[in-house]
Tab-separated table of C-alpha atoms and ligand atoms in Angstrom:
chain	number	residue	atom	x	y	z
A	42	MET	CA	16.467	4.294	13.142
A	43	LYS	CA	12.997	3.603	14.530
A	44	PRO	CA	10.127	2.874	12.154
A	45	LEU	CA	7.606	5.631	11.622
A	46	LEU	CA	4.839	3.099	11.216
A	47	GLU	CA	4.974	-0.483	12.380
A	48	ILE	CA	2.250	-3.026	11.724
A	49	ASP	CA	2.877	-5.961	14.010
A	50	GLY	CA	1.062	-9.282	13.511
A	51	LEU	CA	-2.155	-7.579	12.447
A	52	SER	CA	-5.218	-9.686	11.692
A	53	VAL	CA	-8.461	-8.097	10.538
A	54	SER	CA	-11.787	-9.819	9.929
A	55	PHE	CA	-15.054	-8.497	8.551
A	56	ARG	CA	-18.617	-9.375	9.479
A	57	THR	CA	-20.560	-9.898	6.264
A	58	TYR	CA	-23.951	-11.374	5.362
A	59	ARG	CA	-22.099	-14.534	4.226
A	60	GLY	CA	-20.285	-14.876	7.535
A	61	ILE	CA	-16.876	-13.843	8.818
A	62	LEU	CA	-14.237	-13.014	6.224
A	63	GLU	CA	-10.574	-12.786	7.115
A	64	GLY	CA	-9.050	-9.821	5.320
A	65	LEU	CA	-5.584	-9.840	6.912
A	66	HIS	CA	-3.742	-12.637	8.666
A	67	GLU	CA	-0.866	-11.734	11.012
A	68	VAL	CA	0.520	-9.101	8.699
A	69	SER	CA	3.714	-7.331	9.774
A	70	TRP	CA	5.539	-4.504	8.056
A	71	GLN	CA	7.394	-1.297	8.798
A	72	VAL	CA	7.969	2.025	7.140
A	73	TYR	CA	11.007	4.119	8.083
A	74	PRO	CA	11.093	7.919	7.822
A	75	GLY	CA	11.534	9.170	4.265
A	76	GLU	CA	11.592	5.760	2.519
A	77	THR	CA	9.351	4.379	-0.220
A	78	VAL	CA	7.882	0.980	0.450
A	79	GLY	CA	5.889	-0.993	-2.079
A	80	ILE	CA	3.021	-3.373	-1.378
A	81	VAL	CA	2.291	-5.617	-4.321
A	82	GLY	CA	-0.109	-8.457	-5.045
A	83	GLU	CA	-3.206	-9.394	-7.040
A	84	SER	CA	-6.472	-7.558	-6.398
A	85	GLY	CA	-8.211	-8.799	-3.268
A	86	CYS	CA	-4.968	-9.853	-1.518
A	87	GLY	CA	-5.363	-7.281	1.256
A	88	LYS	CA	-3.136	-4.448	0.006
A	89	SER	CA	-5.746	-1.723	0.417
A	90	ILE	CA	-7.090	-3.196	3.665
A	91	THR	CA	-3.583	-3.016	5.116
A	92	ALA	CA	-3.284	0.695	4.329
A	93	GLN	CA	-6.808	1.485	5.447
A	94	SER	CA	-6.357	-0.384	8.704
A	95	ALA	CA	-3.121	1.510	9.394
A	96	MET	CA	-5.096	4.730	9.162
A	97	LYS	CA	-8.066	3.101	10.904
A	98	LEU	CA	-10.327	3.913	8.002
A	99	LEU	CA	-12.078	0.527	7.930
A	100	PRO	CA	-15.838	0.622	8.648
A	101	GLU	CA	-16.267	0.249	12.424
A	102	GLU	CA	-19.570	-1.669	12.112
A	103	THR	CA	-18.022	-4.543	10.156
A	104	ALA	CA	-14.237	-4.546	10.670
A	105	MET	CA	-12.693	-6.335	13.663
A	106	TYR	CA	-9.037	-6.085	14.604
A	107	THR	CA	-8.563	-9.582	15.989
A	108	ASN	CA	-4.805	-9.654	16.566
A	109	GLY	CA	-1.724	-7.447	16.574
A	110	HIS	CA	-0.742	-3.816	16.972
A	111	ILE	CA	-0.247	-0.689	14.908
A	112	TYR	CA	2.508	1.603	16.191
A	113	TRP	CA	2.815	5.159	14.968
A	114	ASP	CA	6.092	6.702	16.110
A	115	GLY	CA	6.305	3.984	18.769
A	116	ARG	CA	2.775	4.518	20.124
A	117	ASP	CA	0.080	1.851	19.758
A	118	ILE	CA	-2.733	3.600	17.893
A	119	LEU	CA	-5.123	0.661	17.752
A	120	PRO	CA	-6.859	1.657	21.018
A	121	LEU	CA	-7.124	5.343	19.996
A	122	ARG	CA	-10.532	6.931	19.763
A	123	GLU	CA	-11.807	8.552	16.584
A	124	GLY	CA	-11.004	12.094	17.796
A	125	ASP	CA	-7.348	11.230	18.462
A	126	MET	CA	-7.113	9.346	15.159
A	127	ASN	CA	-8.452	12.401	13.342
A	128	ALA	CA	-5.536	14.392	14.696
A	129	LEU	CA	-3.151	11.909	13.077
A	130	ARG	CA	-4.937	11.631	9.746
A	131	GLY	CA	-4.023	14.309	7.242
A	132	ARG	CA	-1.279	15.913	9.361
A	133	GLN	CA	0.744	12.764	10.090
A	134	MET	CA	-0.460	10.252	7.522
A	135	ALA	CA	-2.548	10.822	4.438
A	136	MET	CA	-3.905	8.685	1.630
A	137	VAL	CA	-4.305	9.099	-2.101
A	138	PHE	CA	-7.002	6.698	-3.215
A	139	GLN	CA	-7.358	4.788	-6.427
A	140	ASP	CA	-10.401	6.485	-7.861
A	141	PRO	CA	-10.289	10.280	-7.814
A	142	MET	CA	-13.937	10.670	-8.786
A	143	THR	CA	-15.247	8.853	-5.721
A	144	SER	CA	-12.687	10.373	-3.352
A	145	LEU	CA	-13.363	13.994	-4.288
A	146	ASN	CA	-16.453	15.748	-3.001
A	147	PRO	CA	-18.523	16.605	-6.103
A	148	VAL	CA	-20.256	19.625	-4.525
A	149	LEU	CA	-17.157	21.419	-3.200
A	150	THR	CA	-14.666	23.372	-5.282
A	151	ILE	CA	-11.120	22.066	-5.618
A	152	GLY	CA	-9.873	25.087	-3.663
A	153	SER	CA	-12.092	24.488	-0.661
A	154	GLN	CA	-11.240	20.768	-0.606
A	155	ILE	CA	-7.535	21.550	-0.490
A	156	CYS	CA	-8.013	24.269	2.152
A	157	GLU	CA	-9.858	21.777	4.392
A	158	GLY	CA	-6.594	19.879	4.828
A	159	LEU	CA	-4.494	22.906	5.826
A	160	ASP	CA	-3.456	23.437	9.411
A	161	PRO	CA	-5.647	26.342	10.627
A	162	ALA	CA	-2.985	27.328	13.167
A	163	LYS	CA	-0.502	27.870	10.350
A	164	PHE	CA	-2.748	29.321	7.673
A	165	LYS	CA	-4.991	31.708	9.562
A	166	SER	CA	-6.517	34.017	6.975
A	167	ARG	CA	-8.497	33.146	3.873
A	168	LYS	CA	-5.774	34.808	1.792
A	169	GLU	CA	-3.034	32.653	3.333
A	170	ARG	CA	-5.073	29.496	2.745
A	171	ASP	CA	-5.822	30.392	-0.867
A	172	GLU	CA	-2.171	31.137	-1.515
A	173	ARG	CA	-1.143	27.815	-0.043
A	174	ALA	CA	-3.769	25.951	-2.099
A	175	LEU	CA	-2.433	27.670	-5.226
A	176	ALA	CA	1.133	26.703	-4.344
A	177	LEU	CA	0.068	23.077	-3.878
A	178	LEU	CA	-1.741	23.011	-7.216
A	179	ARG	CA	1.382	24.427	-8.850
A	180	ALA	CA	3.524	21.823	-7.075
A	181	VAL	CA	1.436	18.993	-8.500
A	182	GLY	CA	1.770	20.456	-11.986
A	183	ILE	CA	-1.774	21.693	-12.544
A	184	THR	CA	-2.016	24.165	-15.406
A	185	ASN	CA	-3.899	27.395	-14.839
A	186	PRO	CA	-4.196	26.819	-11.058
A	187	GLU	CA	-6.002	30.117	-10.330
A	188	LYS	CA	-8.916	28.942	-12.459
A	189	ARG	CA	-8.882	25.402	-10.971
A	190	LEU	CA	-9.363	26.665	-7.414
A	191	GLY	CA	-12.929	27.651	-8.194
A	192	GLN	CA	-13.760	24.602	-10.320
A	193	TYR	CA	-15.634	21.432	-9.339
A	194	PRO	CA	-14.194	17.914	-9.778
A	195	HIS	CA	-16.391	17.065	-12.794
A	196	GLU	CA	-14.870	20.005	-14.685
A	197	LEU	CA	-11.400	18.412	-14.613
A	198	SER	CA	-9.827	15.518	-16.516
A	199	GLY	CA	-8.928	12.238	-14.764
A	200	GLY	CA	-5.236	13.119	-14.614
A	201	MET	CA	-5.975	16.530	-13.144
A	202	ARG	CA	-8.325	15.067	-10.550
A	203	GLN	CA	-5.615	12.626	-9.467
A	204	ARG	CA	-3.169	15.521	-9.131
A	205	CYS	CA	-5.750	17.426	-7.058
A	206	LEU	CA	-6.082	14.414	-4.762
A	207	ILE	CA	-2.335	14.427	-4.265
A	208	ALA	CA	-2.436	18.168	-3.541
A	209	MET	CA	-5.176	17.519	-0.960
A	210	ALA	CA	-3.200	14.712	0.654
A	211	LEU	CA	-0.117	16.935	0.828
A	212	ALA	CA	-2.004	19.916	2.279
A	213	GLY	CA	-1.465	18.660	5.830
A	214	GLU	CA	2.271	18.046	5.136
A	215	PRO	CA	2.031	14.407	6.225
A	216	ARG	CA	5.073	12.408	7.308
A	217	LEU	CA	3.686	9.363	5.520
A	218	LEU	CA	1.688	9.188	2.310
A	219	PHE	CA	-0.228	6.070	1.313
A	220	ALA	CA	-0.723	5.955	-2.441
A	221	ASP	CA	-3.234	3.204	-3.261
A	222	GLU	CA	-2.990	2.409	-6.980
A	223	PRO	CA	-2.596	6.151	-7.584
A	224	THR	CA	-2.151	5.783	-11.328
A	225	THR	CA	-4.457	2.894	-12.236
A	226	ALA	CA	-7.066	5.157	-13.813
A	227	LEU	CA	-4.511	7.148	-15.824
A	228	ASP	CA	-2.951	6.791	-19.259
A	229	VAL	CA	0.732	5.844	-19.454
A	230	THR	CA	2.054	9.388	-19.960
A	231	THR	CA	0.049	10.848	-17.096
A	232	GLU	CA	1.020	7.855	-14.953
A	233	ALA	CA	4.715	8.598	-15.460
A	234	GLN	CA	4.149	12.266	-14.620
A	235	VAL	CA	2.197	11.510	-11.436
A	236	LEU	CA	4.808	8.993	-10.231
A	237	ALA	CA	7.646	11.435	-10.921
A	238	LEU	CA	5.693	14.054	-9.033
A	239	ILE	CA	5.240	11.820	-5.977
A	240	GLN	CA	8.994	11.130	-5.991
A	241	GLU	CA	9.886	14.781	-6.286
A	242	LEU	CA	7.507	15.899	-3.534
A	243	GLN	CA	8.740	13.106	-1.340
A	244	LYS	CA	12.288	14.420	-1.574
A	245	GLN	CA	11.192	17.998	-0.951
A	246	LEU	CA	9.080	17.131	2.087
A	247	ASP	CA	11.197	14.201	3.331
A	248	MET	CA	8.020	12.168	3.494
A	249	ALA	CA	7.721	8.376	3.606
A	250	VAL	CA	5.554	6.785	0.898
A	251	VAL	CA	3.725	3.457	0.893
A	252	LEU	CA	2.941	2.668	-2.710
A	253	ILE	CA	0.265	0.047	-3.248
A	254	SER	CA	0.109	-1.475	-6.694
A	255	HIS	CA	-0.545	-4.655	-8.644
A	256	ASN	CA	1.966	-3.315	-11.187
A	257	LEU	CA	5.431	-4.730	-10.517
A	258	GLY	CA	7.042	-2.346	-12.981
A	259	VAL	CA	5.803	0.691	-11.059
A	260	ILE	CA	6.981	-0.833	-7.773
A	261	ALA	CA	10.451	-1.611	-9.188
A	262	GLN	CA	10.850	1.940	-10.427
A	263	MET	CA	9.746	3.665	-7.224
A	264	CYS	CA	10.511	1.560	-4.165
A	265	ARG	CA	13.455	0.693	-1.982
A	266	ARG	CA	11.741	-2.159	-0.139
A	267	VAL	CA	8.814	-4.354	-1.147
A	268	TYR	CA	6.199	-6.488	0.596
A	269	VAL	CA	4.451	-9.124	-1.503
A	270	MET	CA	0.972	-10.055	-0.307
A	271	TYR	CA	-1.130	-13.084	-1.134
A	272	ALA	CA	-4.596	-13.931	0.247
A	273	GLY	CA	-4.326	-11.622	3.265
A	274	CYS	CA	-0.744	-12.599	4.209
A	275	VAL	CA	2.687	-11.099	3.558
A	276	VAL	CA	4.462	-13.931	1.717
A	277	GLU	CA	7.759	-12.209	0.937
A	278	GLU	CA	9.568	-9.016	1.845
A	279	GLY	CA	12.930	-7.554	1.001
A	280	ALA	CA	14.953	-4.931	-0.796
A	281	VAL	CA	13.664	-4.309	-4.293
A	282	GLU	CA	16.730	-6.131	-5.752
A	283	ASP	CA	15.999	-9.231	-3.637
A	284	ILE	CA	12.402	-9.361	-4.764
A	285	PHE	CA	13.156	-8.821	-8.447
A	286	TYR	CA	16.446	-10.707	-8.867
A	287	ARG	CA	16.301	-13.318	-6.087
A	288	PRO	CA	12.609	-13.997	-5.482
A	289	ALA	CA	12.320	-16.844	-2.969
A	290	HIS	CA	8.578	-17.456	-2.739
A	291	PRO	CA	6.930	-19.442	-5.554
A	292	TYR	CA	4.161	-16.815	-5.727
A	293	THR	CA	6.656	-13.962	-6.273
A	294	GLN	CA	8.462	-16.127	-8.813
A	295	GLY	CA	5.150	-16.689	-10.613
A	296	LEU	CA	4.359	-12.956	-10.639
A	297	LEU	CA	7.762	-12.176	-12.142
A	298	ALA	CA	7.482	-14.960	-14.725
A	299	SER	CA	4.392	-13.238	-16.099
A	300	LEU	CA	6.271	-9.931	-16.627
A	301	PRO	CA	7.888	-9.068	-19.948
A	302	ASP	CA	11.634	-8.342	-19.725
A	303	PRO	CA	12.943	-5.811	-22.276
A	304	SER	CA	16.461	-7.287	-22.037
A	305	ARG	CA	15.138	-10.761	-22.892
A	306	PRO	CA	12.677	-10.443	-25.783
A	307	ASP	CA	12.598	-14.256	-26.177
A	308	LYS	CA	11.398	-14.764	-22.564
A	309	GLU	CA	8.384	-17.050	-22.422
A	310	LEU	CA	5.660	-15.406	-20.324
A	311	THR	CA	3.808	-17.721	-17.996
A	312	GLY	CA	0.953	-16.743	-15.700
A	313	ILE	CA	-0.012	-18.369	-12.393
A	314	ASP	CA	-2.684	-21.009	-12.946
A	315	GLY	CA	-5.843	-21.032	-10.849
A	316	GLN	CA	-7.367	-18.430	-8.594
A	317	ALA	CA	-6.674	-16.986	-5.171
A	318	PRO	CA	-8.596	-18.827	-2.424
A	319	ASP	CA	-12.070	-17.700	-1.416
A	320	LEU	CA	-11.566	-15.437	1.613
A	321	PHE	CA	-14.468	-17.213	3.338
A	322	HIS	CA	-12.815	-20.600	2.967
A	323	MET	CA	-9.128	-20.148	3.584
A	324	PRO	CA	-7.079	-23.349	3.361
A	325	ALA	CA	-5.549	-24.396	6.678
A	326	GLY	CA	-2.073	-24.695	5.173
A	327	CYS	CA	-0.186	-22.397	2.850
A	328	ARG	CA	-2.719	-20.198	1.128
A	329	PHE	CA	-0.920	-20.645	-2.182
A	330	TYR	CA	-0.736	-24.440	-2.161
A	331	ARG	CA	-3.513	-25.079	-4.694
A	332	ARG	CA	-1.652	-22.987	-7.273
A	333	CYS	CA	1.896	-23.758	-6.259
A	334	PRO	CA	3.958	-25.923	-8.652
A	335	GLN	CA	6.221	-26.955	-5.750
A	336	ALA	CA	3.577	-27.744	-3.111
A	337	MET	CA	4.411	-30.550	-0.666
A	338	ARG	CA	2.319	-32.492	1.821
A	339	ILE	CA	3.105	-30.141	4.727
A	340	CYS	CA	1.824	-27.192	2.657
A	341	THR	CA	-1.730	-28.568	2.676
A	342	HIS	CA	-2.139	-28.392	6.453
A	343	SER	CA	0.420	-25.972	7.965
A	344	LEU	CA	0.844	-22.287	7.245
A	345	PRO	CA	4.583	-21.606	6.819
A	346	PRO	CA	6.216	-18.940	9.019
A	347	PRO	CA	8.475	-16.298	7.460
A	348	TYR	CA	12.075	-17.496	7.097
A	349	GLU	CA	14.986	-15.056	7.250
A	350	LEU	CA	17.159	-15.171	4.137
A	351	GLY	CA	19.579	-12.397	5.132
A	352	GLY	CA	19.595	-8.624	4.841
A	353	GLY	CA	15.911	-8.228	5.677
A	354	HIS	CA	14.858	-10.648	2.910
A	355	ARG	CA	12.161	-12.983	4.285
A	356	ALA	CA	9.729	-15.399	2.709
A	357	ALA	CA	6.992	-17.588	4.156
A	358	CYS	CA	7.417	-20.911	2.370
A	359	TRP	CA	8.214	-24.425	3.617
A	360	LEU	CA	10.850	-24.783	0.894
A	361	LEU	CA	12.962	-22.294	2.869
A	362	CYS	CA	12.739	-24.042	6.224
A	363	PRO	CA	16.402	-24.361	7.342
A	364	GLU	CA	16.027	-28.035	8.381
A	365	ARG	CA	14.640	-28.904	4.972
A	366	ARG	CA	17.353	-26.921	3.190
A	367	LYS	CA	20.048	-28.647	5.239
A	368	ALA	CA	18.536	-32.046	4.432
A	369	CYS	CA	18.462	-31.176	0.708
A	370	GLU	CA	22.055	-29.933	0.753
A	371	SER	CA	23.344	-33.123	2.423
A	372	ASP	CA	21.440	-35.341	-0.070
B	520	LIG	FE1	4.359	-23.659	-2.356
B	520	LIG	FE2	4.428	-24.995	-0.084
B	520	LIG	FE3	5.936	-22.860	-0.383
B	520	LIG	FE4	3.303	-22.646	-0.133
B	520	LIG	S1	4.734	-23.404	1.412
B	520	LIG	S2	4.574	-21.590	-1.580
B	520	LIG	S3	2.611	-24.437	-1.253
B	520	LIG	S4	6.082	-24.772	-1.518
B	521	LIG	MG1	-7.175	-2.221	-3.717
């Protein structure tokens, strides 16, 4: 099967008043039709930038794509002009952002914001569009949808606004949905409902989902494959079982060590000491070396490549270099 979306060695930098900042460094990942992929990492690691660059939503004045390609259905979309990109956004790929209040237009009713996303060739009359908007609001579990159509975002609760955003993103029946921390602003009950809803709609529409979250629990529950990001790089990728039961990168291991485990109430929770590197002053070597309990000399000056561990499990760490592993095994 061919990937629906393939990010291949993508580097993105930003011009800022403090100088050039590298947001992504040679990031590669794929999404296959209908699957759910998780992107996890601390805030500022490049998760959102990755999704926004895939949809080419980064500000053109400051963002520079310095390396790599983005293939949608096998076609390189990096050189596409805004008009051609617009045809892809909404109908092919759509995004649910983190903060519903800033993503909704405060002066338009919910109904008109949903109708904006509908394909005018399919829903020709006002009546057809309104009916479709109602059906979408029902699908996302909004109570009293007839009334909501005419309401403005500030008249709804946070949970309802997030559901409206999902309804808007689904209006164009996208083949891929990016959900960027879709439940961060919600309470635990609403979070569970919204996640269940995304899963259900995904099955119905056979849509691929890229779920971006700093919450490993949410990722474990929802995803089939996971990419772990640190300081603008993908440091580990694999099936969800590989990442959670056989983490190979010290950063992933550190993230998991800080998670409570209901089956092991006596587990000692340890965080990762230190802070992520300043994006303006990236270390030349492994970006994790200042925080890594296993750092070696090579880590301070050379960035490790991703090493294949079998079955699509890869991690970028010098500890996994086959020559080193062989040397250790023969010791
Ligand atoms: Fe730690 Fe070195 Fe591996 Fe980086 S490459 S994670 S510093 S051991
Ligand atoms: Mg983010």
